[in-house]
């Protein structure tokens, strides 16, 4: 058990750059996730972080251009896990900056596959042209750790998430299994690389940004609570991976979420429409639909909350 004292941020603004849904004319959707975080630290200094890099570079870069966002001063990229709907534009984002730190779990760059029910194998991990060498050549400094990492004062990765709740790892869509090659041996992949990002904002509370939540969204919150001592959270933004889960599984998730008393729940990507609808019914005050072009900012009520 860690006991980390986290500094506070003064302000956070989150732009959704890539998502399955689109909510702003001119942007393009894709199966994938990427967000830009603009934060102001305790000293009043501004910083930018890119969280995940989508599944289609052309569409991601199109959206960044349409939103007129400048990535030159991005300081860090945080990768939630290896799946290529989150890691397809690492090099492009690094190249758009003046050199960045890239944070990930040690499993992130290992070969990963999905084996479908017919036994066919397909690569699901970081695409070949987005590998370690390519990132370093583009100016990225890759930092791998299974422990929580301080990206900026007030902004941490959760590190590898301990699985303690009722949640279990869901199989790939369409069935089959996940595998990973570690030290030359292919074995079942429990997606231990899955991690989230934590931002603690003064007077607001903790905000958690999740990629796919393969470790389980409840496990992610429990990890944050255990590591930083949070009793409640302000916000949970991102993919909650409740796709294809039965109603009673989603209900258990809602019960667990209620204990964290969130003021902002903004699901997207792999959350699934049924789970989104159930989240909206259960947390009508907190629910804010997320999509490409969504901007969430502390101290400002998002409009529209839902279409
Ligand atoms: Fe994933
Ligand atoms: Fe995903």
PDB file of C-alpha atoms and ligand atoms in Angstrom:
ATOM      1  CA  UNK A   1       0.000   0.000   0.000  1.00  0.00           C
ATOM      2  CA  UNK A   2       1.305   3.403  -0.982  1.00  0.00           C
ATOM      3  CA  UNK A   3       0.737   6.566   0.870  1.00  0.00           C
ATOM      4  CA  UNK A   4       1.320   9.411  -1.510  1.00  0.00           C
ATOM      5  CA  UNK A   5       0.663  13.012  -0.717  1.00  0.00           C
ATOM      6  CA  UNK A   6      -0.661  14.695  -3.799  1.00  0.00           C
ATOM      7  CA  UNK A   7      -0.308  18.403  -4.504  1.00  0.00           C
ATOM      8  CA  UNK A   8      -3.301  20.282  -5.819  1.00  0.00           C
ATOM      9  CA  UNK A   9      -3.997  21.735  -9.222  1.00  0.00           C
ATOM     10  CA  UNK A  10      -5.829  25.030  -9.559  1.00  0.00           C
ATOM     11  CA  UNK A  11      -7.669  24.325 -12.777  1.00  0.00           C
ATOM     12  CA  UNK A  12      -8.319  21.528 -15.278  1.00  0.00           C
ATOM     13  CA  UNK A  13      -9.731  21.620 -18.801  1.00  0.00           C
ATOM     14  CA  UNK A  14     -10.235  18.377 -20.734  1.00  0.00           C
ATOM     15  CA  UNK A  15     -10.825  18.244 -24.506  1.00  0.00           C
ATOM     16  CA  UNK A  16     -11.992  14.993 -26.093  1.00  0.00           C
ATOM     17  CA  UNK A  17      -9.985  14.661 -29.303  1.00  0.00           C
ATOM     18  CA  UNK A  18     -10.941  11.126 -30.359  1.00  0.00           C
ATOM     19  CA  UNK A  19     -14.006   9.125 -29.400  1.00  0.00           C
ATOM     20  CA  UNK A  20     -16.624   6.834 -30.904  1.00  0.00           C
ATOM     21  CA  UNK A  21     -19.199   9.649 -30.775  1.00  0.00           C
ATOM     22  CA  UNK A  22     -19.096  13.105 -32.322  1.00  0.00           C
ATOM     23  CA  UNK A  23     -20.874  16.098 -30.820  1.00  0.00           C
ATOM     24  CA  UNK A  24     -19.358  18.986 -32.771  1.00  0.00           C
ATOM     25  CA  UNK A  25     -19.936  19.525 -36.516  1.00  0.00           C
ATOM     26  CA  UNK A  26     -16.818  19.035 -38.637  1.00  0.00           C
ATOM     27  CA  UNK A  27     -15.147  16.583 -36.273  1.00  0.00           C
ATOM     28  CA  UNK A  28     -14.820  12.900 -37.088  1.00  0.00           C
ATOM     29  CA  UNK A  29     -15.460   9.906 -34.858  1.00  0.00           C
ATOM     30  CA  UNK A  30     -13.475   6.699 -34.603  1.00  0.00           C
ATOM     31  CA  UNK A  31     -13.270   3.617 -32.411  1.00  0.00           C
ATOM     32  CA  UNK A  32     -10.693   4.953 -29.992  1.00  0.00           C
ATOM     33  CA  UNK A  33      -9.910   7.499 -27.327  1.00  0.00           C
ATOM     34  CA  UNK A  34      -7.670  10.530 -26.957  1.00  0.00           C
ATOM     35  CA  UNK A  35      -7.924  13.564 -24.694  1.00  0.00           C
ATOM     36  CA  UNK A  36      -5.956  16.768 -24.202  1.00  0.00           C
ATOM     37  CA  UNK A  37      -5.650  18.025 -20.631  1.00  0.00           C
ATOM     38  CA  UNK A  38      -4.771  21.637 -19.929  1.00  0.00           C
ATOM     39  CA  UNK A  39      -3.971  22.102 -16.257  1.00  0.00           C
ATOM     40  CA  UNK A  40      -2.827  24.946 -14.058  1.00  0.00           C
ATOM     41  CA  UNK A  41      -0.606  23.827 -11.183  1.00  0.00           C
ATOM     42  CA  UNK A  42      -0.448  25.120  -7.613  1.00  0.00           C
ATOM     43  CA  UNK A  43       2.091  27.799  -8.624  1.00  0.00           C
ATOM     44  CA  UNK A  44      -0.177  29.075 -11.392  1.00  0.00           C
ATOM     45  CA  UNK A  45       1.834  27.533 -14.231  1.00  0.00           C
ATOM     46  CA  UNK A  46       0.030  26.014 -17.227  1.00  0.00           C
ATOM     47  CA  UNK A  47       0.808  22.520 -18.529  1.00  0.00           C
ATOM     48  CA  UNK A  48      -0.564  20.228 -21.229  1.00  0.00           C
ATOM     49  CA  UNK A  49      -0.863  16.446 -21.220  1.00  0.00           C
ATOM     50  CA  UNK A  50      -2.194  14.140 -23.930  1.00  0.00           C
ATOM     51  CA  UNK A  51      -3.993  11.084 -22.541  1.00  0.00           C
ATOM     52  CA  UNK A  52      -4.073   8.246 -25.116  1.00  0.00           C
ATOM     53  CA  UNK A  53      -3.642   8.756 -28.823  1.00  0.00           C
ATOM     54  CA  UNK A  54      -6.674   7.208 -30.565  1.00  0.00           C
ATOM     55  CA  UNK A  55      -6.971   4.406 -33.094  1.00  0.00           C
ATOM     56  CA  UNK A  56      -6.794   6.374 -36.356  1.00  0.00           C
ATOM     57  CA  UNK A  57      -4.124   9.022 -36.816  1.00  0.00           C
ATOM     58  CA  UNK A  58      -5.722  10.762 -39.767  1.00  0.00           C
ATOM     59  CA  UNK A  59      -8.992  11.299 -37.910  1.00  0.00           C
ATOM     60  CA  UNK A  60      -7.246  12.323 -34.670  1.00  0.00           C
ATOM     61  CA  UNK A  61      -5.016  14.891 -36.389  1.00  0.00           C
ATOM     62  CA  UNK A  62      -8.030  16.185 -38.344  1.00  0.00           C
ATOM     63  CA  UNK A  63      -9.908  16.820 -35.081  1.00  0.00           C
ATOM     64  CA  UNK A  64      -6.898  18.508 -33.443  1.00  0.00           C
ATOM     65  CA  UNK A  65      -6.619  20.823 -36.447  1.00  0.00           C
ATOM     66  CA  UNK A  66     -10.366  21.576 -36.526  1.00  0.00           C
ATOM     67  CA  UNK A  67     -10.346  22.373 -32.804  1.00  0.00           C
ATOM     68  CA  UNK A  68      -7.351  24.702 -33.453  1.00  0.00           C
ATOM     69  CA  UNK A  69      -5.420  23.125 -30.588  1.00  0.00           C
ATOM     70  CA  UNK A  70      -1.701  23.688 -30.320  1.00  0.00           C
ATOM     71  CA  UNK A  71       0.303  20.670 -29.188  1.00  0.00           C
ATOM     72  CA  UNK A  72       3.743  22.358 -29.312  1.00  0.00           C
ATOM     73  CA  UNK A  73       3.899  22.831 -25.550  1.00  0.00           C
ATOM     74  CA  UNK A  74       2.531  19.405 -24.550  1.00  0.00           C
ATOM     75  CA  UNK A  75       4.894  18.081 -21.855  1.00  0.00           C
ATOM     76  CA  UNK A  76       3.674  14.528 -21.378  1.00  0.00           C
ATOM     77  CA  UNK A  77       1.731  11.725 -22.987  1.00  0.00           C
ATOM     78  CA  UNK A  78       0.077   9.201 -20.685  1.00  0.00           C
ATOM     79  CA  UNK A  79      -0.940   5.869 -22.211  1.00  0.00           C
ATOM     80  CA  UNK A  80      -3.737   4.007 -20.453  1.00  0.00           C
ATOM     81  CA  UNK A  81      -2.929   0.619 -22.018  1.00  0.00           C
ATOM     82  CA  UNK A  82      -1.486  -0.980 -25.128  1.00  0.00           C
ATOM     83  CA  UNK A  83      -4.602  -1.518 -27.235  1.00  0.00           C
ATOM     84  CA  UNK A  84      -4.167   0.176 -30.562  1.00  0.00           C
ATOM     85  CA  UNK A  85      -7.392   2.153 -30.333  1.00  0.00           C
ATOM     86  CA  UNK A  86      -5.395   4.147 -27.708  1.00  0.00           C
ATOM     87  CA  UNK A  87      -1.848   3.989 -29.082  1.00  0.00           C
ATOM     88  CA  UNK A  88      -2.069   4.591 -32.836  1.00  0.00           C
ATOM     89  CA  UNK A  89      -0.690   8.134 -32.942  1.00  0.00           C
ATOM     90  CA  UNK A  90       2.004   8.276 -30.242  1.00  0.00           C
ATOM     91  CA  UNK A  91       4.736   9.227 -32.731  1.00  0.00           C
ATOM     92  CA  UNK A  92       2.527  11.843 -34.398  1.00  0.00           C
ATOM     93  CA  UNK A  93       1.744  13.509 -31.071  1.00  0.00           C
ATOM     94  CA  UNK A  94       5.407  13.369 -29.970  1.00  0.00           C
ATOM     95  CA  UNK A  95       6.417  14.909 -33.325  1.00  0.00           C
ATOM     96  CA  UNK A  96       3.878  17.728 -32.856  1.00  0.00           C
ATOM     97  CA  UNK A  97       5.600  18.758 -29.618  1.00  0.00           C
ATOM     98  CA  UNK A  98       9.014  19.989 -28.663  1.00  0.00           C
ATOM     99  CA  UNK A  99       9.822  16.629 -27.005  1.00  0.00           C
ATOM    100  CA  UNK A 100       7.733  14.916 -24.342  1.00  0.00           C
ATOM    101  CA  UNK A 101       7.791  12.353 -21.582  1.00  0.00           C
ATOM    102  CA  UNK A 102       5.693   9.265 -22.386  1.00  0.00           C
ATOM    103  CA  UNK A 103       4.327   7.393 -19.346  1.00  0.00           C
ATOM    104  CA  UNK A 104       3.185   3.774 -19.528  1.00  0.00           C
ATOM    105  CA  UNK A 105       3.193   0.401 -17.773  1.00  0.00           C
ATOM    106  CA  UNK A 106       6.108  -1.984 -18.583  1.00  0.00           C
ATOM    107  CA  UNK A 107       3.757  -4.318 -20.506  1.00  0.00           C
ATOM    108  CA  UNK A 108       2.656  -1.596 -22.890  1.00  0.00           C
ATOM    109  CA  UNK A 109       5.149  -2.236 -25.690  1.00  0.00           C
ATOM    110  CA  UNK A 110       5.043  -6.071 -25.499  1.00  0.00           C
ATOM    111  CA  UNK A 111       3.352  -8.046 -28.305  1.00  0.00           C
ATOM    112  CA  UNK A 112      -0.363  -8.444 -27.612  1.00  0.00           C
ATOM    113  CA  UNK A 113      -2.980 -10.435 -29.464  1.00  0.00           C
ATOM    114  CA  UNK A 114      -6.610 -11.362 -29.616  1.00  0.00           C
ATOM    115  CA  UNK A 115      -7.302 -15.006 -30.439  1.00  0.00           C
ATOM    116  CA  UNK A 116     -10.802 -15.271 -31.828  1.00  0.00           C
ATOM    117  CA  UNK A 117     -13.145 -18.231 -31.143  1.00  0.00           C
ATOM    118  CA  UNK A 118     -12.000 -19.838 -34.432  1.00  0.00           C
ATOM    119  CA  UNK A 119      -8.362 -19.657 -33.269  1.00  0.00           C
ATOM    120  CA  UNK A 120      -7.314 -16.828 -35.592  1.00  0.00           C
ATOM    121  CA  UNK A 121      -4.788 -14.471 -34.087  1.00  0.00           C
ATOM    122  CA  UNK A 122      -4.599 -10.733 -34.608  1.00  0.00           C
ATOM    123  CA  UNK A 123      -2.319  -8.073 -33.152  1.00  0.00           C
ATOM    124  CA  UNK A 124      -4.098  -5.677 -30.784  1.00  0.00           C
ATOM    125  CA  UNK A 125      -1.132  -3.932 -29.143  1.00  0.00           C
ATOM    126  CA  UNK A 126       0.878  -0.848 -30.075  1.00  0.00           C
ATOM    127  CA  UNK A 127       1.192  -0.654 -33.890  1.00  0.00           C
ATOM    128  CA  UNK A 128       4.696  -1.422 -35.254  1.00  0.00           C
ATOM    129  CA  UNK A 129       5.361   2.114 -36.445  1.00  0.00           C
ATOM    130  CA  UNK A 130       4.498   3.499 -32.965  1.00  0.00           C
ATOM    131  CA  UNK A 131       7.073   1.421 -31.066  1.00  0.00           C
ATOM    132  CA  UNK A 132       9.708   2.502 -28.542  1.00  0.00           C
ATOM    133  CA  UNK A 133      12.446   3.295 -31.079  1.00  0.00           C
ATOM    134  CA  UNK A 134      10.115   5.352 -33.262  1.00  0.00           C
ATOM    135  CA  UNK A 135       8.924   7.318 -30.240  1.00  0.00           C
ATOM    136  CA  UNK A 136      12.472   8.013 -29.051  1.00  0.00           C
ATOM    137  CA  UNK A 137      13.581   9.020 -32.550  1.00  0.00           C
ATOM    138  CA  UNK A 138      10.687  11.510 -32.660  1.00  0.00           C
ATOM    139  CA  UNK A 139      11.822  13.091 -29.361  1.00  0.00           C
ATOM    140  CA  UNK A 140       9.881  11.119 -26.764  1.00  0.00           C
ATOM    141  CA  UNK A 141      11.403   9.999 -23.461  1.00  0.00           C
ATOM    142  CA  UNK A 142       9.601   6.793 -22.484  1.00  0.00           C
ATOM    143  CA  UNK A 143       9.129   6.142 -18.756  1.00  0.00           C
ATOM    144  CA  UNK A 144       7.794   2.685 -17.867  1.00  0.00           C
ATOM    145  CA  UNK A 145       6.575   1.787 -14.392  1.00  0.00           C
ATOM    146  CA  UNK A 146       3.923  -0.368 -12.750  1.00  0.00           C
ATOM    147  CA  UNK A 147       3.935   2.013  -9.767  1.00  0.00           C
ATOM    148  CA  UNK A 148       2.030   5.303  -9.652  1.00  0.00           C
ATOM    149  CA  UNK A 149       3.998   8.059 -11.394  1.00  0.00           C
ATOM    150  CA  UNK A 150       3.866  11.796 -10.835  1.00  0.00           C
ATOM    151  CA  UNK A 151       3.323  13.332 -14.264  1.00  0.00           C
ATOM    152  CA  UNK A 152       3.067  16.840 -12.777  1.00  0.00           C
ATOM    153  CA  UNK A 153       2.486  18.034  -9.222  1.00  0.00           C
ATOM    154  CA  UNK A 154      -1.210  17.264  -8.716  1.00  0.00           C
ATOM    155  CA  UNK A 155      -1.369  14.765 -11.557  1.00  0.00           C
ATOM    156  CA  UNK A 156      -0.499  11.078 -11.161  1.00  0.00           C
ATOM    157  CA  UNK A 157      -0.946   7.788 -12.952  1.00  0.00           C
ATOM    158  CA  UNK A 158      -2.674   5.147 -10.816  1.00  0.00           C
ATOM    159  CA  UNK A 159      -0.025   2.573 -11.739  1.00  0.00           C
ATOM    160  CA  UNK A 160      -1.046  -1.068 -12.120  1.00  0.00           C
ATOM    161  CA  UNK A 161      -4.512  -1.499 -10.657  1.00  0.00           C
ATOM    162  CA  UNK A 162      -5.096  -4.190  -8.049  1.00  0.00           C
ATOM    163  CA  UNK A 163      -8.238  -6.176  -8.780  1.00  0.00           C
ATOM    164  CA  UNK A 164     -10.169  -6.483  -5.559  1.00  0.00           C
ATOM    165  CA  UNK A 165     -13.841  -5.879  -6.418  1.00  0.00           C
ATOM    166  CA  UNK A 166     -16.495  -8.090  -8.045  1.00  0.00           C
ATOM    167  CA  UNK A 167     -15.219  -7.003 -11.465  1.00  0.00           C
ATOM    168  CA  UNK A 168     -13.656  -9.484 -13.857  1.00  0.00           C
ATOM    169  CA  UNK A 169     -11.773  -9.002 -17.116  1.00  0.00           C
ATOM    170  CA  UNK A 170     -14.124  -8.989 -20.072  1.00  0.00           C
ATOM    171  CA  UNK A 171     -13.111 -11.037 -23.133  1.00  0.00           C
ATOM    172  CA  UNK A 172     -12.575  -9.276 -26.475  1.00  0.00           C
ATOM    173  CA  UNK A 173     -15.701  -8.212 -28.339  1.00  0.00           C
ATOM    174  CA  UNK A 174     -16.897 -11.163 -30.406  1.00  0.00           C
ATOM    175  CA  UNK A 175     -15.343 -13.623 -27.940  1.00  0.00           C
ATOM    176  CA  UNK A 176     -11.983 -15.365 -27.775  1.00  0.00           C
ATOM    177  CA  UNK A 177      -9.133 -14.380 -25.482  1.00  0.00           C
ATOM    178  CA  UNK A 178      -6.389 -11.810 -24.978  1.00  0.00           C
ATOM    179  CA  UNK A 179      -2.743 -12.916 -24.995  1.00  0.00           C
ATOM    180  CA  UNK A 180       0.613 -11.237 -24.325  1.00  0.00           C
ATOM    181  CA  UNK A 181       4.188 -12.347 -25.021  1.00  0.00           C
ATOM    182  CA  UNK A 182       6.430 -11.924 -21.952  1.00  0.00           C
ATOM    183  CA  UNK A 183      10.083 -13.073 -22.198  1.00  0.00           C
ATOM    184  CA  UNK A 184       9.235 -14.961 -25.378  1.00  0.00           C
ATOM    185  CA  UNK A 185       6.344 -16.889 -23.811  1.00  0.00           C
ATOM    186  CA  UNK A 186       2.785 -16.239 -24.962  1.00  0.00           C
ATOM    187  CA  UNK A 187       0.288 -16.332 -22.120  1.00  0.00           C
ATOM    188  CA  UNK A 188      -3.147 -15.036 -21.207  1.00  0.00           C
ATOM    189  CA  UNK A 189      -3.192 -11.253 -20.959  1.00  0.00           C
ATOM    190  CA  UNK A 190      -4.986  -9.855 -17.925  1.00  0.00           C
ATOM    191  CA  UNK A 191      -4.231  -6.364 -19.276  1.00  0.00           C
ATOM    192  CA  UNK A 192      -2.163  -5.421 -16.244  1.00  0.00           C
ATOM    193  CA  UNK A 193      -0.975  -2.360 -18.183  1.00  0.00           C
ATOM    194  CA  UNK A 194      -4.399  -0.737 -17.752  1.00  0.00           C
ATOM    195  CA  UNK A 195      -4.103   2.444 -15.693  1.00  0.00           C
ATOM    196  CA  UNK A 196      -5.909   5.752 -15.258  1.00  0.00           C
ATOM    197  CA  UNK A 197      -4.836   9.320 -14.610  1.00  0.00           C
ATOM    198  CA  UNK A 198      -5.651  11.200 -11.436  1.00  0.00           C
ATOM    199  CA  UNK A 199      -5.932  14.962 -11.093  1.00  0.00           C
ATOM    200  CA  UNK A 200      -6.578  16.578  -7.745  1.00  0.00           C
ATOM    201  CA  UNK A 201      -8.073  20.050  -8.015  1.00  0.00           C
ATOM    202  CA  UNK A 202      -8.179  22.506  -5.146  1.00  0.00           C
ATOM    203  CA  UNK A 203     -11.719  23.156  -3.942  1.00  0.00           C
ATOM    204  CA  UNK A 204     -13.110  20.657  -6.471  1.00  0.00           C
ATOM    205  CA  UNK A 205     -11.701  17.234  -5.637  1.00  0.00           C
ATOM    206  CA  UNK A 206     -10.148  14.322  -7.506  1.00  0.00           C
ATOM    207  CA  UNK A 207     -10.876  13.763 -11.186  1.00  0.00           C
ATOM    208  CA  UNK A 208     -10.100  10.394 -12.743  1.00  0.00           C
ATOM    209  CA  UNK A 209      -9.524  10.040 -16.469  1.00  0.00           C
ATOM    210  CA  UNK A 210      -9.821   6.431 -17.665  1.00  0.00           C
ATOM    211  CA  UNK A 211      -8.912   4.871 -21.007  1.00  0.00           C
ATOM    212  CA  UNK A 212     -10.751   1.552 -21.274  1.00  0.00           C
ATOM    213  CA  UNK A 213     -10.993   0.517 -17.584  1.00  0.00           C
ATOM    214  CA  UNK A 214     -10.065  -3.086 -18.383  1.00  0.00           C
ATOM    215  CA  UNK A 215      -8.972  -3.410 -14.732  1.00  0.00           C
ATOM    216  CA  UNK A 216     -12.542  -2.438 -13.788  1.00  0.00           C
ATOM    217  CA  UNK A 217     -13.800   1.047 -13.132  1.00  0.00           C
ATOM    218  CA  UNK A 218     -14.582   0.192  -9.492  1.00  0.00           C
ATOM    219  CA  UNK A 219     -11.103  -1.284  -8.988  1.00  0.00           C
ATOM    220  CA  UNK A 220      -9.692   1.941 -10.449  1.00  0.00           C
ATOM    221  CA  UNK A 221     -11.579   4.048  -7.903  1.00  0.00           C
ATOM    222  CA  UNK A 222     -10.640   1.731  -5.039  1.00  0.00           C
ATOM    223  CA  UNK A 223      -6.985   2.031  -6.092  1.00  0.00           C
ATOM    224  CA  UNK A 224      -7.220   5.838  -6.014  1.00  0.00           C
ATOM    225  CA  UNK A 225      -8.877   5.705  -2.611  1.00  0.00           C
ATOM    226  CA  UNK A 226      -6.253   3.333  -1.212  1.00  0.00           C
ATOM    227  CA  UNK A 227      -3.300   5.210  -2.689  1.00  0.00           C
ATOM    228  CA  UNK A 228      -4.294   8.790  -2.006  1.00  0.00           C
ATOM    229  CA  UNK A 229      -6.932   8.394   0.687  1.00  0.00           C
ATOM    230  CA  UNK A 230      -9.804   9.891  -1.308  1.00  0.00           C
ATOM    231  CA  UNK A 231     -13.199   9.302   0.271  1.00  0.00           C
ATOM    232  CA  UNK A 232     -15.126  10.722  -2.649  1.00  0.00           C
ATOM    233  CA  UNK A 233     -14.328  11.762  -6.193  1.00  0.00           C
ATOM    234  CA  UNK A 234     -15.400  14.819  -8.108  1.00  0.00           C
ATOM    235  CA  UNK A 235     -15.287  13.366 -11.590  1.00  0.00           C
ATOM    236  CA  UNK A 236     -14.851  10.229 -13.642  1.00  0.00           C
ATOM    237  CA  UNK A 237     -14.237  10.778 -17.348  1.00  0.00           C
ATOM    238  CA  UNK A 238     -13.533   8.217 -20.078  1.00  0.00           C
ATOM    239  CA  UNK A 239     -14.080   4.621 -21.116  1.00  0.00           C
ATOM    240  CA  UNK A 240     -15.700   2.384 -18.508  1.00  0.00           C
ATOM    241  CA  UNK A 241     -15.803  -0.851 -20.521  1.00  0.00           C
ATOM    242  CA  UNK A 242     -19.306  -1.948 -19.575  1.00  0.00           C
ATOM    243  CA  UNK A 243     -20.055  -3.095 -23.109  1.00  0.00           C
ATOM    244  CA  UNK A 244     -21.931  -6.380 -23.315  1.00  0.00           C
ATOM    245  CA  UNK A 245     -22.186  -6.658 -19.540  1.00  0.00           C
ATOM    246  CA  UNK A 246     -25.488  -7.981 -18.095  1.00  0.00           C
ATOM    247  CA  UNK A 247     -27.763  -5.535 -16.256  1.00  0.00           C
ATOM    248  CA  UNK A 248     -26.904  -6.928 -12.810  1.00  0.00           C
ATOM    249  CA  UNK A 249     -23.177  -6.371 -13.422  1.00  0.00           C
ATOM    250  CA  UNK A 250     -23.813  -2.743 -14.411  1.00  0.00           C
ATOM    251  CA  UNK A 251     -26.091  -2.320 -11.366  1.00  0.00           C
ATOM    252  CA  UNK A 252     -23.290  -3.495  -9.084  1.00  0.00           C
ATOM    253  CA  UNK A 253     -21.017  -0.934 -10.745  1.00  0.00           C
ATOM    254  CA  UNK A 254     -23.620   1.795 -10.106  1.00  0.00           C
ATOM    255  CA  UNK A 255     -23.878   0.755  -6.442  1.00  0.00           C
ATOM    256  CA  UNK A 256     -20.108   0.997  -6.036  1.00  0.00           C
ATOM    257  CA  UNK A 257     -19.939   4.341  -7.870  1.00  0.00           C
ATOM    258  CA  UNK A 258     -22.623   5.788  -5.596  1.00  0.00           C
ATOM    259  CA  UNK A 259     -20.312   5.335  -2.599  1.00  0.00           C
ATOM    260  CA  UNK A 260     -17.794   7.722  -4.212  1.00  0.00           C
ATOM    261  CA  UNK A 261     -20.488  10.419  -4.542  1.00  0.00           C
ATOM    262  CA  UNK A 262     -19.340  11.700  -7.952  1.00  0.00           C
ATOM    263  CA  UNK A 263     -20.443  15.138  -9.159  1.00  0.00           C
ATOM    264  CA  UNK A 264     -19.359  14.473 -12.749  1.00  0.00           C
ATOM    265  CA  UNK A 265     -19.688  11.231 -14.684  1.00  0.00           C
ATOM    266  CA  UNK A 266     -18.706  11.624 -18.306  1.00  0.00           C
ATOM    267  CA  UNK A 267     -18.522   8.221 -19.979  1.00  0.00           C
ATOM    268  CA  UNK A 268     -17.481   7.546 -23.548  1.00  0.00           C
ATOM    269  CA  UNK A 269     -15.678   5.112 -25.858  1.00  0.00           C
ATOM    270  CA  UNK A 270     -16.136   1.525 -24.589  1.00  0.00           C
ATOM    271  CA  UNK A 271     -18.720   2.281 -21.878  1.00  0.00           C
ATOM    272  CA  UNK A 272     -21.568   0.995 -24.080  1.00  0.00           C
ATOM    273  CA  UNK A 273     -24.962   2.593 -24.722  1.00  0.00           C
ATOM    274  CA  UNK A 274     -26.885   0.500 -22.210  1.00  0.00           C
ATOM    275  CA  UNK A 275     -24.447   1.332 -19.409  1.00  0.00           C
ATOM    276  CA  UNK A 276     -24.486   5.013 -20.427  1.00  0.00           C
ATOM    277  CA  UNK A 277     -28.285   5.023 -20.212  1.00  0.00           C
ATOM    278  CA  UNK A 278     -28.192   3.327 -16.812  1.00  0.00           C
ATOM    279  CA  UNK A 279     -25.568   5.829 -15.570  1.00  0.00           C
ATOM    280  CA  UNK A 280     -27.747   8.700 -16.773  1.00  0.00           C
ATOM    281  CA  UNK A 281     -30.822   7.298 -14.968  1.00  0.00           C
ATOM    282  CA  UNK A 282     -28.901   6.674 -11.763  1.00  0.00           C
ATOM    283  CA  UNK A 283     -26.882   9.916 -11.736  1.00  0.00           C
ATOM    284  CA  UNK A 284     -28.970  12.485 -13.666  1.00  0.00           C
ATOM    285  CA  UNK A 285     -27.234  15.424 -11.958  1.00  0.00           C
ATOM    286  CA  UNK A 286     -23.709  14.132 -12.571  1.00  0.00           C
ATOM    287  CA  UNK A 287     -24.085  12.610 -16.051  1.00  0.00           C
ATOM    288  CA  UNK A 288     -22.464  14.485 -18.938  1.00  0.00           C
ATOM    289  CA  UNK A 289     -22.309  12.641 -22.251  1.00  0.00           C
ATOM    290  CA  UNK A 290     -18.807  12.680 -23.708  1.00  0.00           C
ATOM    291  CA  UNK A 291     -17.918  12.832 -27.419  1.00  0.00           C
ATOM    292  CA  UNK A 292     -15.321  14.268 -29.845  1.00  0.00           C
ATOM    293  CA  UNK A 293     -15.260  17.997 -29.213  1.00  0.00           C
ATOM    294  CA  UNK A 294     -16.534  17.819 -25.621  1.00  0.00           C
ATOM    295  CA  UNK A 295     -14.766  20.293 -23.339  1.00  0.00           C
ATOM    296  CA  UNK A 296     -15.011  19.809 -19.574  1.00  0.00           C
ATOM    297  CA  UNK A 297     -13.618  22.532 -17.376  1.00  0.00           C
ATOM    298  CA  UNK A 298     -13.565  22.928 -13.607  1.00  0.00           C
ATOM    299  CA  UNK A 299     -15.722  25.826 -12.440  1.00  0.00           C
ATOM    300  CA  UNK A 300     -17.863  25.716 -15.583  1.00  0.00           C
ATOM    301  CA  UNK A 301     -21.069  23.745 -16.160  1.00  0.00           C
ATOM    302  CA  UNK A 302     -20.857  21.782 -19.428  1.00  0.00           C
ATOM    303  CA  UNK A 303     -23.469  22.465 -22.095  1.00  0.00           C
ATOM    304  CA  UNK A 304     -25.245  20.521 -23.422  1.00  0.00           C
ATOM    305  CA  UNK A 305     -25.070  17.878 -20.684  1.00  0.00           C
ATOM    306  CA  UNK A 306     -26.722  15.400 -23.005  1.00  0.00           C
ATOM    307  CA  UNK A 307     -28.323  15.702 -26.466  1.00  0.00           C
TER     308      UNK A 307
HETATM  309 FE1  LIG B   1      -8.752  -1.613 -24.612  1.00  0.00          FE
HETATM  310 FE1  LIG B   2     -10.434   1.024 -26.017  1.00  0.00          FE
END
